[in-house]
PDB file of C-alpha atoms and ligand atoms in Angstrom:
ATOM      1  CA  MET R  79     -23.339  -0.218  -5.927  1.00  0.00           C
ATOM      2  CA  THR R  80     -22.053  -3.988  -5.693  1.00  0.00           C
ATOM      3  CA  THR R  81     -18.609  -5.218  -5.507  1.00  0.00           C
ATOM      4  CA  ILE R  82     -17.499  -8.906  -5.136  1.00  0.00           C
ATOM      5  CA  LYS R  83     -14.149 -10.173  -3.714  1.00  0.00           C
ATOM      6  CA  LEU R  84     -12.546 -13.006  -1.980  1.00  0.00           C
ATOM      7  CA  ILE R  85     -13.019 -12.727   1.826  1.00  0.00           C
ATOM      8  CA  ASN R  86     -11.952 -15.043   4.784  1.00  0.00           C
ATOM      9  CA  ALA R  87     -13.996 -17.739   6.274  1.00  0.00           C
ATOM     10  CA  LYS R  88     -14.838 -15.998   9.443  1.00  0.00           C
ATOM     11  CA  ALA R  89     -16.481 -13.168   7.600  1.00  0.00           C
ATOM     12  CA  THR R  90     -18.867 -15.666   6.023  1.00  0.00           C
ATOM     13  CA  TYR R  91     -20.353 -16.810   9.292  1.00  0.00           C
ATOM     14  CA  PRO R  92     -22.886 -13.940  10.164  1.00  0.00           C
ATOM     15  CA  VAL R  93     -24.412 -14.359   6.674  1.00  0.00           C
ATOM     16  CA  ARG R  94     -24.425 -18.032   6.618  1.00  0.00           C
ATOM     17  CA  HIS R  95     -26.005 -17.922  10.218  1.00  0.00           C
ATOM     18  CA  SER R  96     -28.754 -15.488   9.391  1.00  0.00           C
ATOM     19  CA  VAL R  97     -29.809 -17.208   5.980  1.00  0.00           C
ATOM     20  CA  LEU R  98     -28.787 -20.816   6.184  1.00  0.00           C
ATOM     21  CA  ARG R  99     -28.798 -21.637   9.921  1.00  0.00           C
ATOM     22  CA  LYS R 100     -31.553 -19.375  11.390  1.00  0.00           C
ATOM     23  CA  GLY R 101     -31.829 -19.963  15.147  1.00  0.00           C
ATOM     24  CA  LYS R 102     -29.150 -22.490  15.206  1.00  0.00           C
ATOM     25  CA  PRO R 103     -25.911 -22.325  17.144  1.00  0.00           C
ATOM     26  CA  ILE R 104     -23.234 -20.304  15.285  1.00  0.00           C
ATOM     27  CA  GLU R 105     -20.975 -23.517  15.173  1.00  0.00           C
ATOM     28  CA  THR R 106     -23.419 -25.054  12.796  1.00  0.00           C
ATOM     29  CA  CYS R 107     -22.005 -22.326  10.293  1.00  0.00           C
ATOM     30  CA  PHE R 108     -18.526 -23.655  10.331  1.00  0.00           C
ATOM     31  CA  PHE R 109     -17.874 -26.127   7.451  1.00  0.00           C
ATOM     32  CA  LYS R 110     -15.107 -28.707   7.363  1.00  0.00           C
ATOM     33  CA  GLY R 111     -12.511 -27.357   4.872  1.00  0.00           C
ATOM     34  CA  ASP R 112     -13.284 -23.681   5.686  1.00  0.00           C
ATOM     35  CA  MET R 113      -9.777 -23.028   6.618  1.00  0.00           C
ATOM     36  CA  LEU R 114      -7.906 -24.981   3.941  1.00  0.00           C
ATOM     37  CA  PRO R 115      -5.658 -22.878   1.780  1.00  0.00           C
ATOM     38  CA  THR R 116      -7.350 -24.285  -1.429  1.00  0.00           C
ATOM     39  CA  THR R 117     -10.865 -23.061  -0.148  1.00  0.00           C
ATOM     40  CA  LEU R 118     -12.200 -19.824  -1.490  1.00  0.00           C
ATOM     41  CA  HIS R 119     -14.782 -17.511  -0.005  1.00  0.00           C
ATOM     42  CA  ILE R 120     -16.539 -14.966  -1.994  1.00  0.00           C
ATOM     43  CA  GLY R 121     -18.202 -11.968  -0.604  1.00  0.00           C
ATOM     44  CA  LEU R 122     -20.804  -9.685  -2.359  1.00  0.00           C
ATOM     45  CA  PHE R 123     -20.892  -6.180  -0.883  1.00  0.00           C
ATOM     46  CA  PHE R 124     -23.793  -3.868  -1.399  1.00  0.00           C
ATOM     47  CA  ASN R 125     -22.941  -0.271  -0.429  1.00  0.00           C
ATOM     48  CA  ASN R 126     -20.013  -1.708   1.312  1.00  0.00           C
ATOM     49  CA  LYS R 127     -21.954  -4.088   3.412  1.00  0.00           C
ATOM     50  CA  LEU R 128     -21.398  -7.789   3.109  1.00  0.00           C
ATOM     51  CA  SER R 129     -24.700  -8.814   1.662  1.00  0.00           C
ATOM     52  CA  GLY R 130     -23.976 -12.359   0.072  1.00  0.00           C
ATOM     53  CA  VAL R 131     -21.473 -15.221   0.486  1.00  0.00           C
ATOM     54  CA  ALA R 132     -20.386 -18.428  -1.192  1.00  0.00           C
ATOM     55  CA  THR R 133     -17.575 -20.964  -0.477  1.00  0.00           C
ATOM     56  CA  LEU R 134     -15.678 -22.987  -3.053  1.00  0.00           C
ATOM     57  CA  LEU R 135     -13.984 -26.092  -1.931  1.00  0.00           C
ATOM     58  CA  THR R 136     -11.848 -28.605  -3.798  1.00  0.00           C
ATOM     59  CA  SER R 137     -13.849 -31.737  -3.385  1.00  0.00           C
ATOM     60  CA  GLN R 138     -14.056 -34.858  -5.580  1.00  0.00           C
ATOM     61  CA  ASN R 139     -17.434 -36.246  -5.925  1.00  0.00           C
ATOM     62  CA  ALA R 140     -17.447 -39.917  -7.051  1.00  0.00           C
ATOM     63  CA  LEU R 141     -20.399 -39.340  -9.154  1.00  0.00           C
ATOM     64  CA  TYR R 142     -18.084 -37.407 -11.804  1.00  0.00           C
ATOM     65  CA  THR R 143     -15.016 -38.501 -13.543  1.00  0.00           C
ATOM     66  CA  ASN R 144     -13.663 -34.884 -13.927  1.00  0.00           C
ATOM     67  CA  LYS R 145     -10.150 -34.405 -12.334  1.00  0.00           C
ATOM     68  CA  ASN R 146     -10.515 -30.783 -11.183  1.00  0.00           C
ATOM     69  CA  GLN R 147     -13.833 -30.434  -9.279  1.00  0.00           C
ATOM     70  CA  TYR R 148     -15.027 -27.649  -7.004  1.00  0.00           C
ATOM     71  CA  GLN R 149     -17.990 -27.955  -4.513  1.00  0.00           C
ATOM     72  CA  LEU R 150     -20.061 -24.806  -4.034  1.00  0.00           C
ATOM     73  CA  ARG R 151     -21.305 -24.558  -0.398  1.00  0.00           C
ATOM     74  CA  GLY R 152     -22.977 -21.873   1.718  1.00  0.00           C
ATOM     75  CA  MET R 153     -24.505 -19.862  -1.095  1.00  0.00           C
ATOM     76  CA  ALA R 154     -26.482 -17.208   0.724  1.00  0.00           C
ATOM     77  CA  ILE R 155     -27.897 -13.663   0.103  1.00  0.00           C
ATOM     78  CA  LEU R 156     -29.246 -11.743   3.089  1.00  0.00           C
ATOM     79  CA  ASP R 157     -33.109 -12.142   3.052  1.00  0.00           C
ATOM     80  CA  LYS R 158     -33.560  -8.525   2.247  1.00  0.00           C
ATOM     81  CA  HIS R 159     -31.484  -8.550  -0.831  1.00  0.00           C
ATOM     82  CA  GLN R 160     -32.816 -11.745  -2.317  1.00  0.00           C
ATOM     83  CA  GLY R 161     -34.231 -11.511  -5.924  1.00  0.00           C
ATOM     84  CA  LYS R 162     -32.107  -8.580  -6.862  1.00  0.00           C
ATOM     85  CA  GLY R 163     -29.727 -10.549  -9.071  1.00  0.00           C
ATOM     86  CA  PHE R 164     -27.022 -10.804  -6.383  1.00  0.00           C
ATOM     87  CA  GLY R 165     -26.996 -14.514  -6.557  1.00  0.00           C
ATOM     88  CA  ASN R 166     -26.425 -14.373 -10.302  1.00  0.00           C
ATOM     89  CA  LEU R 167     -23.504 -12.025  -9.860  1.00  0.00           C
ATOM     90  CA  ILE R 168     -21.869 -14.479  -7.385  1.00  0.00           C
ATOM     91  CA  ILE R 169     -22.209 -17.432  -9.852  1.00  0.00           C
ATOM     92  CA  ASP R 170     -20.717 -15.359 -12.728  1.00  0.00           C
ATOM     93  CA  PHE R 171     -17.730 -14.366 -10.434  1.00  0.00           C
ATOM     94  CA  THR R 172     -17.433 -17.939  -9.434  1.00  0.00           C
ATOM     95  CA  ILE R 173     -17.387 -19.398 -13.011  1.00  0.00           C
ATOM     96  CA  ALA R 174     -14.683 -16.810 -13.987  1.00  0.00           C
ATOM     97  CA  LEU R 175     -12.675 -17.408 -10.850  1.00  0.00           C
ATOM     98  CA  LEU R 176     -12.790 -21.317 -11.468  1.00  0.00           C
ATOM     99  CA  LYS R 177     -12.196 -21.270 -14.966  1.00  0.00           C
ATOM    100  CA  ASP R 178      -8.875 -19.520 -14.268  1.00  0.00           C
ATOM    101  CA  LYS R 179      -7.984 -22.443 -11.863  1.00  0.00           C
ATOM    102  CA  ASN R 180      -8.701 -24.916 -14.790  1.00  0.00           C
ATOM    103  CA  CYS R 181     -11.757 -26.393 -12.848  1.00  0.00           C
ATOM    104  CA  ASP R 182     -13.820 -28.442 -15.154  1.00  0.00           C
ATOM    105  CA  ILE R 183     -17.034 -29.000 -13.029  1.00  0.00           C
ATOM    106  CA  LEU R 184     -18.703 -27.361 -10.086  1.00  0.00           C
ATOM    107  CA  TRP R 185     -21.173 -29.153  -8.040  1.00  0.00           C
ATOM    108  CA  CYS R 186     -23.348 -28.640  -5.034  1.00  0.00           C
ATOM    109  CA  ASN R 187     -25.973 -30.197  -2.876  1.00  0.00           C
ATOM    110  CA  ALA R 188     -28.858 -27.776  -3.663  1.00  0.00           C
ATOM    111  CA  ARG R 189     -31.812 -27.042  -1.312  1.00  0.00           C
ATOM    112  CA  GLU R 190     -35.198 -27.688  -3.030  1.00  0.00           C
ATOM    113  CA  VAL R 191     -36.010 -23.994  -2.856  1.00  0.00           C
ATOM    114  CA  ALA R 192     -32.796 -23.018  -4.653  1.00  0.00           C
ATOM    115  CA  LYS R 193     -33.116 -25.643  -7.364  1.00  0.00           C
ATOM    116  CA  ALA R 194     -34.717 -23.145 -10.052  1.00  0.00           C
ATOM    117  CA  PHE R 195     -32.075 -20.601  -9.147  1.00  0.00           C
ATOM    118  CA  TYR R 196     -29.239 -23.024  -9.985  1.00  0.00           C
ATOM    119  CA  ILE R 197     -31.095 -24.336 -13.169  1.00  0.00           C
ATOM    120  CA  LYS R 198     -31.296 -20.609 -14.306  1.00  0.00           C
ATOM    121  CA  ASN R 199     -27.546 -20.499 -13.718  1.00  0.00           C
ATOM    122  CA  GLY R 200     -26.671 -23.387 -16.054  1.00  0.00           C
ATOM    123  CA  PHE R 201     -26.846 -26.181 -13.578  1.00  0.00           C
ATOM    124  CA  SER R 202     -28.543 -29.594 -13.882  1.00  0.00           C
ATOM    125  CA  THR R 203     -29.533 -32.274 -11.501  1.00  0.00           C
ATOM    126  CA  THR R 204     -28.130 -35.711 -11.083  1.00  0.00           C
ATOM    127  CA  GLY R 205     -29.838 -38.508  -9.441  1.00  0.00           C
ATOM    128  CA  LYS R 206     -32.757 -38.453  -7.036  1.00  0.00           C
ATOM    129  CA  PRO R 207     -33.201 -36.017  -4.161  1.00  0.00           C
ATOM    130  CA  PHE R 208     -31.877 -36.838  -0.728  1.00  0.00           C
ATOM    131  CA  ASN R 209     -32.591 -35.626   2.848  1.00  0.00           C
ATOM    132  CA  ILE R 210     -30.051 -33.656   5.004  1.00  0.00           C
ATOM    133  CA  GLU R 211     -31.094 -33.978   8.557  1.00  0.00           C
ATOM    134  CA  GLY R 212     -32.495 -30.764   9.968  1.00  0.00           C
ATOM    135  CA  ILE R 213     -32.425 -28.788   6.683  1.00  0.00           C
ATOM    136  CA  GLY R 214     -34.381 -30.942   4.201  1.00  0.00           C
ATOM    137  CA  LYS R 215     -34.654 -32.083   0.596  1.00  0.00           C
ATOM    138  CA  HIS R 216     -31.594 -31.571  -1.542  1.00  0.00           C
ATOM    139  CA  TYR R 217     -30.604 -32.199  -5.101  1.00  0.00           C
ATOM    140  CA  ILE R 218     -27.051 -32.932  -6.297  1.00  0.00           C
ATOM    141  CA  MET R 219     -26.455 -30.449  -9.140  1.00  0.00           C
ATOM    142  CA  GLN R 220     -23.634 -29.646 -11.339  1.00  0.00           C
ATOM    143  CA  ARG R 221     -22.424 -27.279 -14.060  1.00  0.00           C
ATOM    144  CA  SER R 222     -19.478 -27.831 -16.561  1.00  0.00           C
ATOM    145  CA  LEU R 223     -17.043 -25.111 -17.077  1.00  0.00           C
TER     146      LEU R 223
HETATM  147  C1  COA Y 265     -30.976 -19.094  -3.562  1.00  0.00           C
HETATM  148  C2  COA Y 265     -30.249 -17.641  -3.616  1.00  0.00           C
HETATM  149  C3  COA Y 265     -28.826 -17.817  -3.365  1.00  0.00           C
HETATM  150  C4  COA Y 265     -30.413 -16.962  -4.981  1.00  0.00           C
HETATM  151  O1  COA Y 265     -30.011 -15.792  -4.896  1.00  0.00           O
HETATM  152  P1  COA Y 265     -30.709 -14.415  -5.235  1.00  0.00           P
HETATM  153  O2  COA Y 265     -29.957 -13.222  -5.332  1.00  0.00           O
HETATM  154  O3  COA Y 265     -31.944 -14.427  -4.427  1.00  0.00           O
HETATM  155  O4  COA Y 265     -31.096 -14.692  -6.830  1.00  0.00           O
HETATM  156  P2  COA Y 265     -31.138 -13.869  -8.033  1.00  0.00           P
HETATM  157  O5  COA Y 265     -31.897 -12.691  -7.723  1.00  0.00           O
HETATM  158  O6  COA Y 265     -29.782 -13.607  -8.523  1.00  0.00           O
HETATM  159  O7  COA Y 265     -31.920 -14.623  -9.117  1.00  0.00           O
HETATM  160  C5  COA Y 265     -31.371 -15.304 -10.233  1.00  0.00           C
HETATM  161  C6  COA Y 265     -32.347 -15.900 -11.063  1.00  0.00           C
HETATM  162  O8  COA Y 265     -32.800 -17.135 -10.276  1.00  0.00           O
HETATM  163  C7  COA Y 265     -34.270 -16.929 -10.173  1.00  0.00           C
HETATM  164  N1  COA Y 265     -34.506 -17.465  -8.586  1.00  0.00           N
HETATM  165  C8  COA Y 265     -33.880 -17.021  -7.531  1.00  0.00           C
HETATM  166  N2  COA Y 265     -34.375 -17.654  -6.408  1.00  0.00           N
HETATM  167  C9  COA Y 265     -35.278 -18.384  -7.081  1.00  0.00           C
HETATM  168  C10 COA Y 265     -36.284 -19.372  -6.324  1.00  0.00           C
HETATM  169  N3  COA Y 265     -36.237 -19.647  -5.000  1.00  0.00           N
HETATM  170  N4  COA Y 265     -37.197 -19.992  -7.181  1.00  0.00           N
HETATM  171  C11 COA Y 265     -37.322 -19.727  -8.545  1.00  0.00           C
HETATM  172  N5  COA Y 265     -36.380 -18.860  -9.220  1.00  0.00           N
HETATM  173  C12 COA Y 265     -35.508 -18.388  -8.318  1.00  0.00           C
HETATM  174  C13 COA Y 265     -34.578 -15.456 -10.215  1.00  0.00           C
HETATM  175  O9  COA Y 265     -35.838 -15.368 -10.726  1.00  0.00           O
HETATM  176  C14 COA Y 265     -33.618 -15.093 -11.277  1.00  0.00           C
HETATM  177  O10 COA Y 265     -34.027 -15.451 -12.548  1.00  0.00           O
HETATM  178  P3  COA Y 265     -33.690 -14.385 -13.694  1.00  0.00           P
HETATM  179  O11 COA Y 265     -32.087 -14.293 -13.709  1.00  0.00           O
HETATM  180  O12 COA Y 265     -34.089 -15.108 -14.917  1.00  0.00           O
HETATM  181  O13 COA Y 265     -34.220 -13.087 -13.403  1.00  0.00           O
HETATM  182  C15 COA Y 265     -30.902 -16.733  -2.403  1.00  0.00           C
HETATM  183  O14 COA Y 265     -32.162 -16.293  -2.637  1.00  0.00           O
HETATM  184  C16 COA Y 265     -30.601 -17.300  -0.946  1.00  0.00           C
HETATM  185  O15 COA Y 265     -29.647 -17.070  -0.380  1.00  0.00           O
HETATM  186  N6  COA Y 265     -31.725 -18.090  -0.553  1.00  0.00           N
HETATM  187  C17 COA Y 265     -31.817 -18.682   0.687  1.00  0.00           C
HETATM  188  C18 COA Y 265     -30.682 -19.560   1.011  1.00  0.00           C
HETATM  189  C19 COA Y 265     -30.565 -20.715   0.049  1.00  0.00           C
HETATM  190  O16 COA Y 265     -31.494 -21.372  -0.311  1.00  0.00           O
HETATM  191  N7  COA Y 265     -29.270 -20.997  -0.450  1.00  0.00           N
HETATM  192  C20 COA Y 265     -28.943 -21.927  -1.364  1.00  0.00           C
HETATM  193  C21 COA Y 265     -28.543 -23.147  -0.676  1.00  0.00           C
HETATM  194  S1  COA Y 265     -28.250 -24.525  -1.746  1.00  0.00           S
END
């Protein structure tokens, strides 16, 4: 059984670490803005165990003219639970949550491997891919709400 709810920043770190920062120091899992009161951390629980996370930050990207933008960061489903629809559930939860906050655009820097996942979830790309040192090729992607 899955449930999704808001969690605190610290709870996201083990999942970020095992999925997004494998073998790197735990400090690489701390994001600027994690502790801001406007930042939202989402946790997906499968059989009461935290199995997926995502973070939403109020962050204005100059690429967009929208006034109320959020950035999606740290989207991660534990390896053993990927491909079960959990990522879709987190995006659905995110969209409902942000609509409630009058957000008009959600954007992210998407890893190349996750690009197809975001496209399935209504995102599209803007501009050319770019490299993030130590992680690889990324696309700027956005979804209007
Ligand atoms: C990317 C990620 C968040 C997707 O979550 P998930 O739970 O595995 O994805 P889902 O099972 O909800 O899949 C949703 C849809 O996207 C598709 N999809 C998921 N990952 C995909 C991939 N790598 N390539 C192509 N399609 C993919 C699925 O086929 C599915 O399509 P459907 O709805 O038509 O059946 C997850 O796989 C993950 O954590 N990956 C490693 C970390 C990562 O890359 N995070 C993103 C950082 S930008």
